[in-house]
Amino acid sequence: MGGGGAAANMDPEYNEQQQRFQNLEKRAMKLLQETKDYRGSISAMTNSQHALSKNLSAFLLDVQRPQDYQAAYRQAAQTIDQVSQPQFDEVYMHTVLQPMAQFCGYLPEFNKAIKKRKNLADDLERARKALAKEQTKGQQDPMSIERAEMDVQYAEEAYNVMNRTLIGEIPKLINSRVYVVDPSFEAFVKSQLQFFNDSLQQMDSVTRYLPPQGGPNDDRVLDQRIGDVMAQVRSLSICNHNVV
């Protein structure tokens, strides 16, 4: 299939595949960024939890009757941050983030090929204009016309090869995303399940130091206890107009 310049841009088969590629690229890069963000959010969460546990102990350092839950919570948060999270991170990197990054790493090569196709189309357009110029000269030079015709032929062949390659390869790239996402998604779910199960086991070790759950009224009881404490704080004269 020949054509350069404007004719190349009117190739409906190629235009469809280029549009599909652009949509894929946009969604793939967004998904890659979200996988990176998720990894960062897990790390930030466990780091913050560990820091909170340490500051909780420091906040109550001089309490005459230190609560056992402080040490238990600090140990649980430390284990989650320094053991569970790194284990999750290693699995996540190898099974989710790296495969997605590798897939996205091929996208620039297709962009280079798309740019090259455009350049070849421009070359073909220039070769055809040069041939037309030779053919419309008052005194035609057969040798010059023959060279111009060969230039058109070479340019057309190069353009057609790249055009056919893109039309054939873009659908293969689009279809291959399934073979990346399916196993990565399975690994993602399993790694999440393992991480949150590990975290739950660590937090279970803290609950034995807390009062047993009494049922649906637990929240109301806790609210009442907190309210009673805040009432005592408000009773301090310096707080009368500062604590709501």
C-alpha positions as semicolon CSV with decimal commas, in nm:
position;residue;x (nm);y (nm);z (nm)
1;M;0,000;0,000;0,000
2;G;0,157;0,325;-0,108
3;G;0,107;0,677;0,014
4;G;0,301;0,951;0,182
5;G;0,224;1,275;0,359
6;A;-0,149;1,338;0,375
7;A;-0,221;1,002;0,213
8;A;-0,037;0,826;0,498
9;N;-0,253;1,007;0,753
10;M;-0,567;0,885;0,577
11;D;-0,481;0,516;0,621
12;P;-0,786;0,404;0,826
13;E;-0,640;0,066;0,924
14;Y;-0,325;0,223;1,063
15;N;-0,510;0,514;1,225
16;E;-0,731;0,270;1,415
17;Q;-0,430;0,082;1,550
18;Q;-0,247;0,400;1,643
19;Q;-0,552;0,522;1,836
20;R;-0,573;0,187;2,016
21;F;-0,205;0,212;2,105
22;Q;-0,242;0,564;2,241
23;N;-0,535;0,452;2,459
24;L;-0,334;0,155;2,582
25;E;-0,031;0,372;2,660
26;K;-0,238;0,619;2,861
27;R;-0,407;0,348;3,067
28;A;-0,090;0,145;3,115
29;M;0,110;0,441;3,243
30;K;-0,173;0,533;3,480
31;L;-0,188;0,176;3,610
32;L;0,189;0,170;3,657
33;Q;0,176;0,492;3,859
34;E;-0,106;0,352;4,071
35;T;0,092;0,035;4,145
36;K;0,382;0,254;4,258
37;D;0,150;0,468;4,469
38;Y;-0,002;0,163;4,635
39;R;0,340;0,030;4,727
40;G;0,429;0,367;4,875
41;S;0,103;0,390;5,068
42;I;0,159;0,053;5,238
43;S;0,509;0,157;5,338
44;A;0,388;0,496;5,461
45;M;0,108;0,333;5,661
46;T;0,334;0,087;5,845
47;N;0,598;0,356;5,906
48;S;0,335;0,589;6,049
49;Q;0,189;0,313;6,263
50;H;0,532;0,229;6,403
51;A;0,605;0,596;6,474
52;L;0,266;0,635;6,643
53;S;0,334;0,336;6,867
54;K;0,667;0,481;6,977
55;N;0,516;0,822;7,044
56;L;0,232;0,663;7,237
57;S;0,484;0,505;7,471
58;A;0,672;0,833;7,502
59;F;0,347;1,021;7,568
60;L;0,267;0,791;7,862
61;L;0,626;0,740;7,976
62;D;0,578;0,885;8,325
63;V;0,242;0,726;8,397
64;Q;0,265;0,550;8,734
65;R;0,074;0,245;8,612
66;P;0,193;0,182;8,256
67;Q;-0,051;-0,023;8,051
68;D;0,065;-0,353;7,901
69;Y;-0,109;-0,269;7,575
70;Q;0,150;0,001;7,507
71;A;0,439;-0,244;7,485
72;A;0,227;-0,500;7,299
73;Y;0,111;-0,247;7,042
74;R;0,462;-0,111;6,994
75;Q;0,599;-0,461;6,936
76;A;0,317;-0,544;6,693
77;A;0,366;-0,222;6,498
78;Q;0,740;-0,278;6,484
79;T;0,699;-0,633;6,352
80;I;0,452;-0,519;6,088
81;D;0,681;-0,237;5,977
82;Q;1,011;-0,426;5,985
83;V;0,904;-0,780;5,895
84;S;0,560;-0,803;5,735
85;Q;0,588;-0,493;5,518
86;P;0,934;-0,579;5,373
87;Q;0,812;-0,931;5,296
88;F;0,507;-0,790;5,120
89;D;0,722;-0,533;4,939
90;E;0,959;-0,796;4,800
91;V;0,676;-1,010;4,664
92;Y;0,490;-0,706;4,530
93;M;0,799;-0,575;4,352
94;H;0,873;-0,903;4,175
95;T;0,520;-1,011;4,088
96;V;0,329;-0,685;4,036
97;L;0,540;-0,374;3,993
98;Q;0,829;-0,511;3,788
99;P;0,611;-0,696;3,530
100;M;0,401;-0,384;3,481
101;A;0,711;-0,168;3,450
102;Q;0,861;-0,408;3,196
103;F;0,543;-0,401;2,988
104;C;0,540;-0,021;2,994
105;G;0,908;-0,025;2,902
106;Y;0,816;-0,151;2,555
107;L;0,584;0,141;2,486
108;P;0,862;0,393;2,399
109;E;0,984;0,153;2,128
110;F;0,644;0,166;1,963
111;N;0,645;0,544;1,989
112;K;0,982;0,547;1,813
113;A;0,840;0,326;1,539
114;I;0,538;0,556;1,501
115;K;0,771;0,854;1,470
116;K;0,984;0,668;1,218
117;R;0,677;0,585;1,011
118;K;0,592;0,955;0,999
119;N;0,947;1,040;0,890
120;L;0,932;0,773;0,619
121;A;0,599;0,913;0,501
122;D;0,761;1,257;0,477
123;D;1,054;1,107;0,284
124;L;0,812;0,945;0,043
125;E;0,625;1,272;-0,006
126;R;0,949;1,456;-0,081
127;A;1,060;1,184;-0,325
128;R;0,729;1,204;-0,512
129;K;0,750;1,582;-0,532
130;A;1,104;1,554;-0,668
131;L;0,988;1,306;-0,932
132;A;0,695;1,528;-1,031
133;K;0,935;1,821;-1,066
134;E;1,163;1,622;-1,297
135;Q;0,868;1,506;-1,505
136;T;0,734;1,858;-1,557
137;K;1,063;2,014;-1,664
138;G;1,072;2,162;-2,010
139;Q;1,384;1,965;-2,094
140;Q;1,353;1,627;-1,927
141;D;1,661;1,428;-1,830
142;P;1,582;1,055;-1,855
143;M;1,860;0,967;-1,609
144;S;1,733;1,216;-1,353
145;I;1,380;1,088;-1,391
146;E;1,497;0,729;-1,348
147;R;1,687;0,818;-1,030
148;A;1,384;1,005;-0,896
149;E;1,162;0,705;-0,973
150;M;1,403;0,475;-0,787
151;D;1,401;0,714;-0,490
152;V;1,022;0,696;-0,483
153;Q;1,031;0,318;-0,502
154;Y;1,281;0,286;-0,216
155;A;1,093;0,538;-0,002
156;E;0,763;0,364;-0,069
157;E;0,903;0,022;0,019
158;A;1,054;0,150;0,346
159;Y;0,730;0,323;0,440
160;N;0,516;0,021;0,358
161;V;0,734;-0,213;0,566
162;M;0,706;0,011;0,872
163;N;0,334;0,069;0,816
164;R;0,259;-0,303;0,788
165;T;0,478;-0,378;1,090
166;L;0,288;-0,135;1,312
167;I;-0,050;-0,255;1,190
168;G;0,051;-0,612;1,274
169;E;0,244;-0,553;1,598
170;I;0,017;-0,309;1,783
171;P;-0,267;-0,564;1,822
172;K;-0,016;-0,820;1,953
173;L;0,105;-0,572;2,213
174;I;-0,250;-0,490;2,316
175;N;-0,342;-0,858;2,349
176;S;-0,028;-0,935;2,550
177;R;-0,143;-0,711;2,835
178;V;-0,375;-0,989;2,949
179;Y;-0,080;-1,221;3,003
180;V;0,084;-0,954;3,221
181;V;-0,217;-0,839;3,420
182;D;-0,378;-1,178;3,495
183;P;-0,086;-1,338;3,687
184;S;0,013;-1,005;3,840
185;F;-0,340;-0,945;3,967
186;E;-0,350;-1,293;4,118
187;A;-0,016;-1,227;4,290
188;F;-0,141;-0,886;4,402
189;V;-0,447;-1,033;4,575
190;K;-0,247;-1,311;4,738
191;S;0,027;-1,077;4,860
192;Q;-0,237;-0,843;5,006
193;L;-0,406;-1,134;5,180
194;Q;-0,078;-1,252;5,330
195;F;0,022;-0,904;5,447
196;F;-0,312;-0,826;5,611
197;N;-0,329;-1,172;5,769
198;D;0,017;-1,117;5,916
199;S;-0,089;-0,774;6,039
200;L;-0,406;-0,919;6,192
201;Q;-0,207;-1,183;6,379
202;Q;0,019;-0,914;6,521
203;M;-0,275;-0,699;6,630
204;D;-0,445;-1,001;6,787
205;S;-0,159;-1,010;7,036
206;V;-0,264;-0,661;7,152
207;T;-0,634;-0,735;7,201
208;R;-0,573;-0,963;7,500
209;Y;-0,471;-0,655;7,697
210;L;-0,795;-0,476;7,612
211;P;-1,134;-0,524;7,778
212;P;-1,338;-0,799;7,612
213;Q;-1,598;-0,694;7,362
214;G;-1,940;-0,674;7,517
215;G;-2,153;-0,644;7,208
216;P;-2,313;-0,367;7,001
217;N;-2,302;-0,121;7,294
218;D;-1,920;-0,120;7,308
219;D;-1,890;0,202;7,109
220;R;-2,141;0,374;7,335
221;V;-1,949;0,266;7,645
222;L;-1,621;0,389;7,501
223;D;-1,778;0,720;7,406
224;Q;-1,906;0,754;7,761
225;R;-1,564;0,681;7,909
226;I;-1,397;0,934;7,682
227;G;-1,668;1,187;7,759
228;D;-1,614;1,140;8,132
229;V;-1,240;1,200;8,094
230;M;-1,290;1,509;7,882
231;A;-1,537;1,640;8,140
232;Q;-1,266;1,612;8,403
233;V;-1,026;1,802;8,175
234;R;-1,286;2,073;8,114
235;S;-1,330;2,110;8,489
236;L;-0,977;2,250;8,509
237;S;-1,013;2,625;8,537
238;I;-0,757;2,700;8,267
239;C;-0,950;2,490;8,019
240;N;-1,293;2,633;8,077
241;H;-1,287;2,845;7,762
242;N;-1,042;2,652;7,550
243;V;-1,166;2,296;7,531
244;V;-1,499;2,227;7,364
